[in-house]
Amino acid sequence: MAFVDSEVSGGTQADQDALSVKIVVAGGFGVGKTTFVGAVSEIEPLRTEALMTEASTSVDDLSMLPEKRTTTVAMDFGRITLADDLVLYLFGTPGQNRFWFMWDDITRGAIGAVVLVDTRRLADCFGAIDYVEQRGIPFVVALNAFNGVQEHDVEDVRDALQVGPEVPFVVTDARERESVKVVLVTLVEHAMSLIQQP
Amino acid sequence: MAAPDGRRVRPYLATRGRTRPVQDIAIEALVSTTKDGRTHGADPEPERERILRLCHSPRSVAEVAAIVSMPLGVARVLVADLETEGLVRVADPHAAFAGSAEPARNLSVLERVRDGLRRL
């Protein structure tokens, strides 16, 4: 085993001792999650898939035997090397909210979540907000501004989403690297504030 | 791996004495090929061989799955098996912080993430 390497080698094998952390990018289908990830990732966003066996009962099936079918759940992700020994991964959630089992995997141990919102389709993000609120995952709401969202719209959206004043709202353009960076920094600072004020 | 009669056996069907449930391996856990893994020679199982080559520089389990084109669950099993055999090391961020706050709730880690993002 490689315990000796990891405990003793110190800085000489920094790449082997790197710490990886992750941020979740959640939101409805087609809201721009992969675009958001791609704007800051050092690699083209990769796609990983999980197989899920769903029991489904067909109403047309007179035998009423549940049939199983395998569904592929895809999520896109990117990577940012922040230092020799620190890597940040950005994981987009699967577009279809019914794959909650996958969300547990993605969010476990995450710094927090960016809930990306298209103001024309607010309801698409309800599931994501419910999920992160119920599990106490730090999150920020990012309004994707490709639709020309104005700053004064933000409080209206906050009211509509029924999200408390402690949650940061940011207007962003998921295509713009600098804009995405601001969202990520806002999330990390929010997560820090939750530690300082438990 | 090949069965005695020459049939090809999917390695993820075997349990091989793993010490932890594979689902416990975080998707962002970094996998790196150990010295033993580098000198292992070509593995008869092409997917294992690709993982050993890929992880000469550390890659997350999610990257392994995406780049080797296998479902996440299969990648986890293969990585866990390679770890059990000492051919890769898995730097699980949660295990590294066992007993203290996990990295995502560790203030100094978060400061480094924030500062790193600002420098991008």
Coordinates of C-alpha atoms in Angstrom, one line a residue:
Chain A
M1 CA 0.0 0.0 0.0
A2 CA 1.0 3.6 -0.5
F3 CA 0.6 4.9 3.0
V4 CA 4.3 5.6 3.4
D5 CA 4.3 7.7 0.3
S6 CA 1.4 9.8 1.4
E7 CA 2.5 10.3 5.0
V8 CA 6.2 10.9 4.6
S9 CA 6.9 12.4 1.2
G10 CA 5.7 15.9 2.0
G11 CA 5.9 18.4 -0.8
T12 CA 7.9 16.3 -3.2
Q13 CA 4.8 14.4 -4.3
A14 CA 2.3 17.2 -4.0
D15 CA 0.4 16.0 -7.0
Q16 CA -0.3 12.7 -5.3
D17 CA -1.5 14.3 -2.1
A18 CA -3.9 16.8 -3.8
L19 CA -7.2 17.5 -2.2
S20 CA -10.2 17.5 -4.4
V21 CA -13.4 19.5 -3.6
K22 CA -16.5 20.1 -5.6
I23 CA -19.3 22.5 -6.2
V24 CA -22.7 21.4 -7.6
V25 CA -24.4 23.3 -10.5
A26 CA -28.1 22.6 -10.3
G27 CA -31.1 23.8 -12.2
G28 CA -33.7 22.7 -14.7
F29 CA -33.1 21.1 -18.1
G30 CA -31.5 23.4 -20.6
V31 CA -30.9 26.3 -18.2
G32 CA -27.2 26.4 -19.1
K33 CA -25.5 24.3 -16.5
T34 CA -23.0 22.8 -18.9
T35 CA -22.3 26.2 -20.4
F36 CA -21.7 27.5 -16.9
V37 CA -19.3 24.7 -16.1
G38 CA -17.5 25.1 -19.5
A39 CA -17.0 28.8 -18.9
V40 CA -14.4 28.2 -16.1
S41 CA -13.3 24.6 -16.6
E42 CA -9.8 23.9 -17.8
I43 CA -11.0 20.9 -19.7
E44 CA -13.9 20.6 -22.1
P45 CA -16.8 19.5 -19.8
L46 CA -16.8 15.7 -19.6
R47 CA -19.9 13.6 -19.4
T48 CA -20.2 10.7 -17.0
E49 CA -23.1 8.3 -16.9
A50 CA -24.7 6.1 -14.3
L51 CA -27.0 3.3 -15.0
M52 CA -30.2 3.0 -13.2
T53 CA -32.7 0.2 -13.2
E54 CA -36.2 1.5 -12.9
A55 CA -39.2 -0.6 -12.1
S56 CA -42.0 0.6 -14.2
T57 CA -45.5 -0.8 -14.5
S58 CA -47.1 -0.4 -17.8
V59 CA -50.8 0.2 -17.5
D60 CA -51.3 -1.5 -20.8
D61 CA -49.8 -4.7 -19.5
L62 CA -52.7 -6.8 -18.3
S63 CA -50.4 -9.0 -16.3
M64 CA -49.4 -6.0 -14.3
L65 CA -46.0 -7.4 -13.8
P66 CA -43.5 -4.6 -13.2
E67 CA -41.0 -4.5 -15.9
K68 CA -37.5 -3.2 -15.4
R69 CA -35.8 -1.0 -17.8
T70 CA -32.3 0.5 -17.6
T71 CA -32.0 4.2 -17.8
T72 CA -28.8 6.1 -18.4
V73 CA -28.4 9.2 -16.2
A74 CA -25.9 11.7 -17.5
M75 CA -24.1 14.5 -15.8
D76 CA -21.5 16.9 -17.1
F77 CA -18.6 18.2 -15.1
G78 CA -15.5 20.3 -15.3
R79 CA -12.2 20.7 -13.5
I80 CA -10.3 23.7 -12.2
T81 CA -6.8 23.2 -10.8
L82 CA -6.6 25.9 -8.1
A83 CA -3.1 24.9 -6.8
D84 CA -0.6 22.1 -7.1
D85 CA -2.5 20.3 -4.4
L86 CA -6.0 21.6 -4.8
V87 CA -8.5 20.6 -7.5
L88 CA -12.0 21.9 -7.8
Y89 CA -14.6 19.9 -9.7
L90 CA -17.9 21.4 -10.9
F91 CA -20.7 18.8 -11.3
G92 CA -23.8 19.6 -13.2
T93 CA -26.9 17.7 -11.9
P94 CA -28.8 15.5 -14.3
G95 CA -31.4 17.6 -16.2
Q96 CA -34.3 15.5 -15.1
N97 CA -35.1 16.1 -11.5
R98 CA -36.5 12.6 -10.9
F99 CA -33.0 11.1 -10.6
W100 CA -32.6 12.1 -7.0
F101 CA -30.4 9.1 -6.2
M102 CA -27.8 10.7 -8.4
W103 CA -28.0 14.0 -6.6
D104 CA -27.1 12.3 -3.3
D105 CA -23.9 11.1 -4.9
I106 CA -23.1 14.5 -6.5
T107 CA -23.9 16.6 -3.4
R108 CA -22.2 14.4 -0.7
G109 CA -19.4 16.5 0.7
A110 CA -19.9 19.4 -1.7
I111 CA -18.9 22.9 -0.7
G112 CA -22.3 24.0 -1.9
A113 CA -24.6 24.4 -4.9
V114 CA -25.2 27.0 -7.5
V115 CA -28.9 26.9 -8.5
L116 CA -29.0 28.3 -12.0
V117 CA -32.3 29.9 -12.9
D118 CA -33.9 30.9 -16.2
T119 CA -36.4 33.6 -15.1
R120 CA -38.7 32.6 -18.0
R121 CA -39.1 29.1 -16.5
L122 CA -38.9 29.6 -12.7
A123 CA -40.7 26.5 -11.9
D124 CA -37.9 24.4 -13.4
C125 CA -35.6 25.2 -10.4
F126 CA -38.1 24.4 -7.6
G127 CA -37.0 20.8 -7.3
A128 CA -33.3 21.9 -7.0
I129 CA -34.1 24.5 -4.3
D130 CA -36.2 22.1 -2.3
Y131 CA -33.4 19.5 -2.4
V132 CA -30.6 21.8 -1.2
E133 CA -32.8 23.5 1.4
Q134 CA -33.9 20.2 2.9
R135 CA -30.4 18.9 3.2
G136 CA -28.9 22.1 4.5
I137 CA -26.5 22.4 1.5
P138 CA -25.2 26.0 1.2
F139 CA -26.4 27.5 -2.0
V140 CA -26.7 30.6 -4.1
V141 CA -29.2 31.4 -6.8
A142 CA -27.8 32.6 -10.0
L143 CA -30.1 34.2 -12.5
N144 CA -28.8 33.4 -16.0
A145 CA -29.0 36.7 -17.8
F146 CA -29.1 35.6 -21.4
N147 CA -32.6 36.8 -21.3
G148 CA -31.6 40.3 -20.2
V149 CA -32.5 40.0 -16.5
Q150 CA -32.3 43.3 -14.7
E151 CA -31.0 43.8 -11.2
H152 CA -34.4 45.1 -10.1
D153 CA -35.9 41.8 -11.1
V154 CA -33.9 40.0 -8.4
E155 CA -36.1 40.6 -5.4
D156 CA -39.2 39.7 -7.4
V157 CA -37.6 36.4 -8.2
R158 CA -36.6 35.9 -4.6
D159 CA -40.2 36.4 -3.6
A160 CA -41.5 34.1 -6.3
L161 CA -39.0 31.3 -5.2
Q162 CA -39.8 32.0 -1.5
V163 CA -36.1 31.9 -0.7
G164 CA -35.0 33.7 2.5
P165 CA -32.9 36.9 2.5
E166 CA -29.8 35.0 3.8
V167 CA -29.4 33.2 0.4
P168 CA -27.3 35.3 -2.0
F169 CA -28.8 36.0 -5.4
V170 CA -26.5 36.9 -8.3
V171 CA -27.2 37.9 -11.9
T172 CA -24.8 36.0 -14.2
D173 CA -24.1 35.2 -17.8
A174 CA -23.2 31.5 -17.9
R175 CA -21.2 32.1 -21.0
E176 CA -18.8 34.6 -19.4
R177 CA -15.8 33.3 -17.4
E178 CA -15.5 36.3 -15.2
S179 CA -19.2 36.3 -14.4
V180 CA -19.2 32.6 -13.5
K181 CA -16.1 33.2 -11.3
V182 CA -18.1 35.8 -9.3
V183 CA -20.9 33.3 -8.7
L184 CA -18.5 30.7 -7.5
V185 CA -16.7 33.1 -5.2
T186 CA -20.0 34.2 -3.8
L187 CA -21.0 30.6 -3.1
V188 CA -17.7 29.9 -1.3
E189 CA -17.9 33.0 0.8
H190 CA -21.5 32.1 1.7
A191 CA -20.4 28.6 2.7
M192 CA -17.7 30.2 4.8
S193 CA -20.1 32.6 6.5
L194 CA -22.3 29.6 7.5
I195 CA -19.3 28.0 9.3
Q196 CA -18.4 31.2 11.1
Q197 CA -22.0 31.6 12.2
P198 CA -23.3 28.1 12.9
Chain B
M1 CA -9.4 -11.3 -16.6
A2 CA -9.8 -14.7 -18.1
A3 CA -11.5 -17.7 -16.6
P4 CA -9.6 -21.0 -16.6
D5 CA -11.6 -22.1 -19.6
G6 CA -10.6 -19.0 -21.5
R7 CA -13.9 -17.1 -21.2
R8 CA -13.6 -13.4 -20.5
V9 CA -15.0 -12.6 -17.1
R10 CA -16.1 -9.1 -16.3
P11 CA -13.9 -8.1 -13.4
Y12 CA -16.7 -6.1 -11.7
L13 CA -18.5 -9.3 -11.1
A14 CA -15.9 -10.3 -8.6
T15 CA -15.7 -8.9 -5.1
R16 CA -11.9 -9.5 -4.4
G17 CA -12.0 -8.7 -0.7
R18 CA -12.7 -5.0 -1.0
T19 CA -12.5 -3.3 2.4
R20 CA -15.2 -0.7 1.9
P21 CA -18.4 -0.4 -0.1
V22 CA -17.5 1.0 -3.5
Q23 CA -20.4 3.5 -3.2
D24 CA -18.4 5.2 -0.4
I25 CA -15.8 6.4 -2.9
A26 CA -16.5 10.0 -3.7
I27 CA -17.0 10.9 -7.3
E28 CA -14.3 13.6 -6.9
A29 CA -11.8 11.3 -5.1
L30 CA -8.5 11.4 -6.9
V31 CA -7.1 8.2 -8.3
S32 CA -3.4 7.9 -8.9
T33 CA -1.3 5.0 -10.2
T34 CA 1.2 3.8 -7.6
K35 CA 4.7 2.6 -8.3
D36 CA 3.4 -0.9 -8.3
G37 CA 0.8 0.1 -10.8
R38 CA 3.4 1.7 -13.1
T39 CA 5.5 -1.4 -13.1
H40 CA 2.6 -3.8 -13.2
G41 CA 3.0 -4.4 -16.9
A42 CA 0.0 -4.5 -19.3
D43 CA -3.1 -5.6 -17.5
P44 CA -5.0 -8.3 -19.4
E45 CA -8.2 -6.4 -18.8
P46 CA -8.2 -3.4 -21.2
E47 CA -10.3 -1.2 -18.9
R48 CA -8.0 -1.7 -16.0
E49 CA -5.0 -1.1 -18.2
R50 CA -6.5 2.2 -19.4
I51 CA -7.2 3.3 -15.8
L52 CA -3.6 2.5 -14.8
R53 CA -2.3 4.6 -17.7
L54 CA -4.7 7.4 -17.3
C55 CA -4.0 7.9 -13.6
H56 CA -0.3 8.5 -13.9
S57 CA -1.5 12.0 -13.2
P58 CA -4.3 12.0 -10.6
R59 CA -7.8 11.9 -12.0
S60 CA -11.2 11.9 -10.2
V61 CA -13.3 8.8 -10.3
A62 CA -15.8 10.8 -12.4
E63 CA -13.0 11.6 -14.9
V64 CA -12.0 7.9 -15.0
A65 CA -15.6 6.9 -15.9
A66 CA -16.0 9.6 -18.5
I67 CA -12.6 9.1 -20.2
V68 CA -12.6 5.3 -20.2
S69 CA -16.3 5.4 -21.2
M70 CA -17.8 3.3 -18.6
P71 CA -20.7 3.9 -16.2
L72 CA -19.8 5.5 -12.9
G73 CA -20.7 2.4 -10.9
V74 CA -18.3 0.2 -13.0
A75 CA -15.5 2.7 -12.7
R76 CA -15.9 2.7 -8.9
V77 CA -15.7 -1.1 -8.8
L78 CA -12.6 -1.2 -11.0
V79 CA -10.9 1.6 -9.0
A80 CA -11.7 -0.1 -5.7
D81 CA -10.2 -3.4 -7.0
L82 CA -7.1 -1.7 -8.3
E83 CA -6.8 0.0 -4.9
T84 CA -7.1 -3.3 -3.1
E85 CA -4.3 -4.7 -5.3
G86 CA -2.1 -1.7 -4.5
L87 CA -2.0 -0.6 -8.1
V88 CA -3.7 2.8 -7.5
R89 CA -4.2 5.0 -4.6
V90 CA -7.5 6.7 -3.9
A91 CA -7.2 10.1 -2.2
D92 CA -10.7 10.3 -0.8
P93 CA -11.2 13.9 0.4
H94 CA -13.7 12.8 3.1
A95 CA -11.4 10.1 4.5
A96 CA -8.6 12.6 4.6
F97 CA -10.5 14.7 7.0
A98 CA -11.9 11.9 9.2
G99 CA -12.4 13.0 12.7
S100 CA -12.5 16.7 11.8
A101 CA -14.7 18.8 9.7
E102 CA -14.8 17.5 6.1
P103 CA -13.0 19.7 3.6
A104 CA -16.2 21.5 2.4
R105 CA -16.7 22.7 6.0
N106 CA -13.1 23.5 6.7
L107 CA -12.5 27.2 6.8
S108 CA -8.9 27.1 5.6
V109 CA -9.8 24.9 2.7
L110 CA -12.6 27.2 1.7
E111 CA -10.3 30.2 1.9
R112 CA -7.9 28.5 -0.4
V113 CA -10.7 27.7 -2.9
R114 CA -11.9 31.3 -2.8
D115 CA -8.5 32.7 -3.3
G116 CA -7.7 30.2 -6.1
L117 CA -10.9 31.2 -7.9
R118 CA -10.2 34.9 -7.7
R119 CA -6.7 34.3 -9.2
L120 CA -8.1 32.5 -12.2

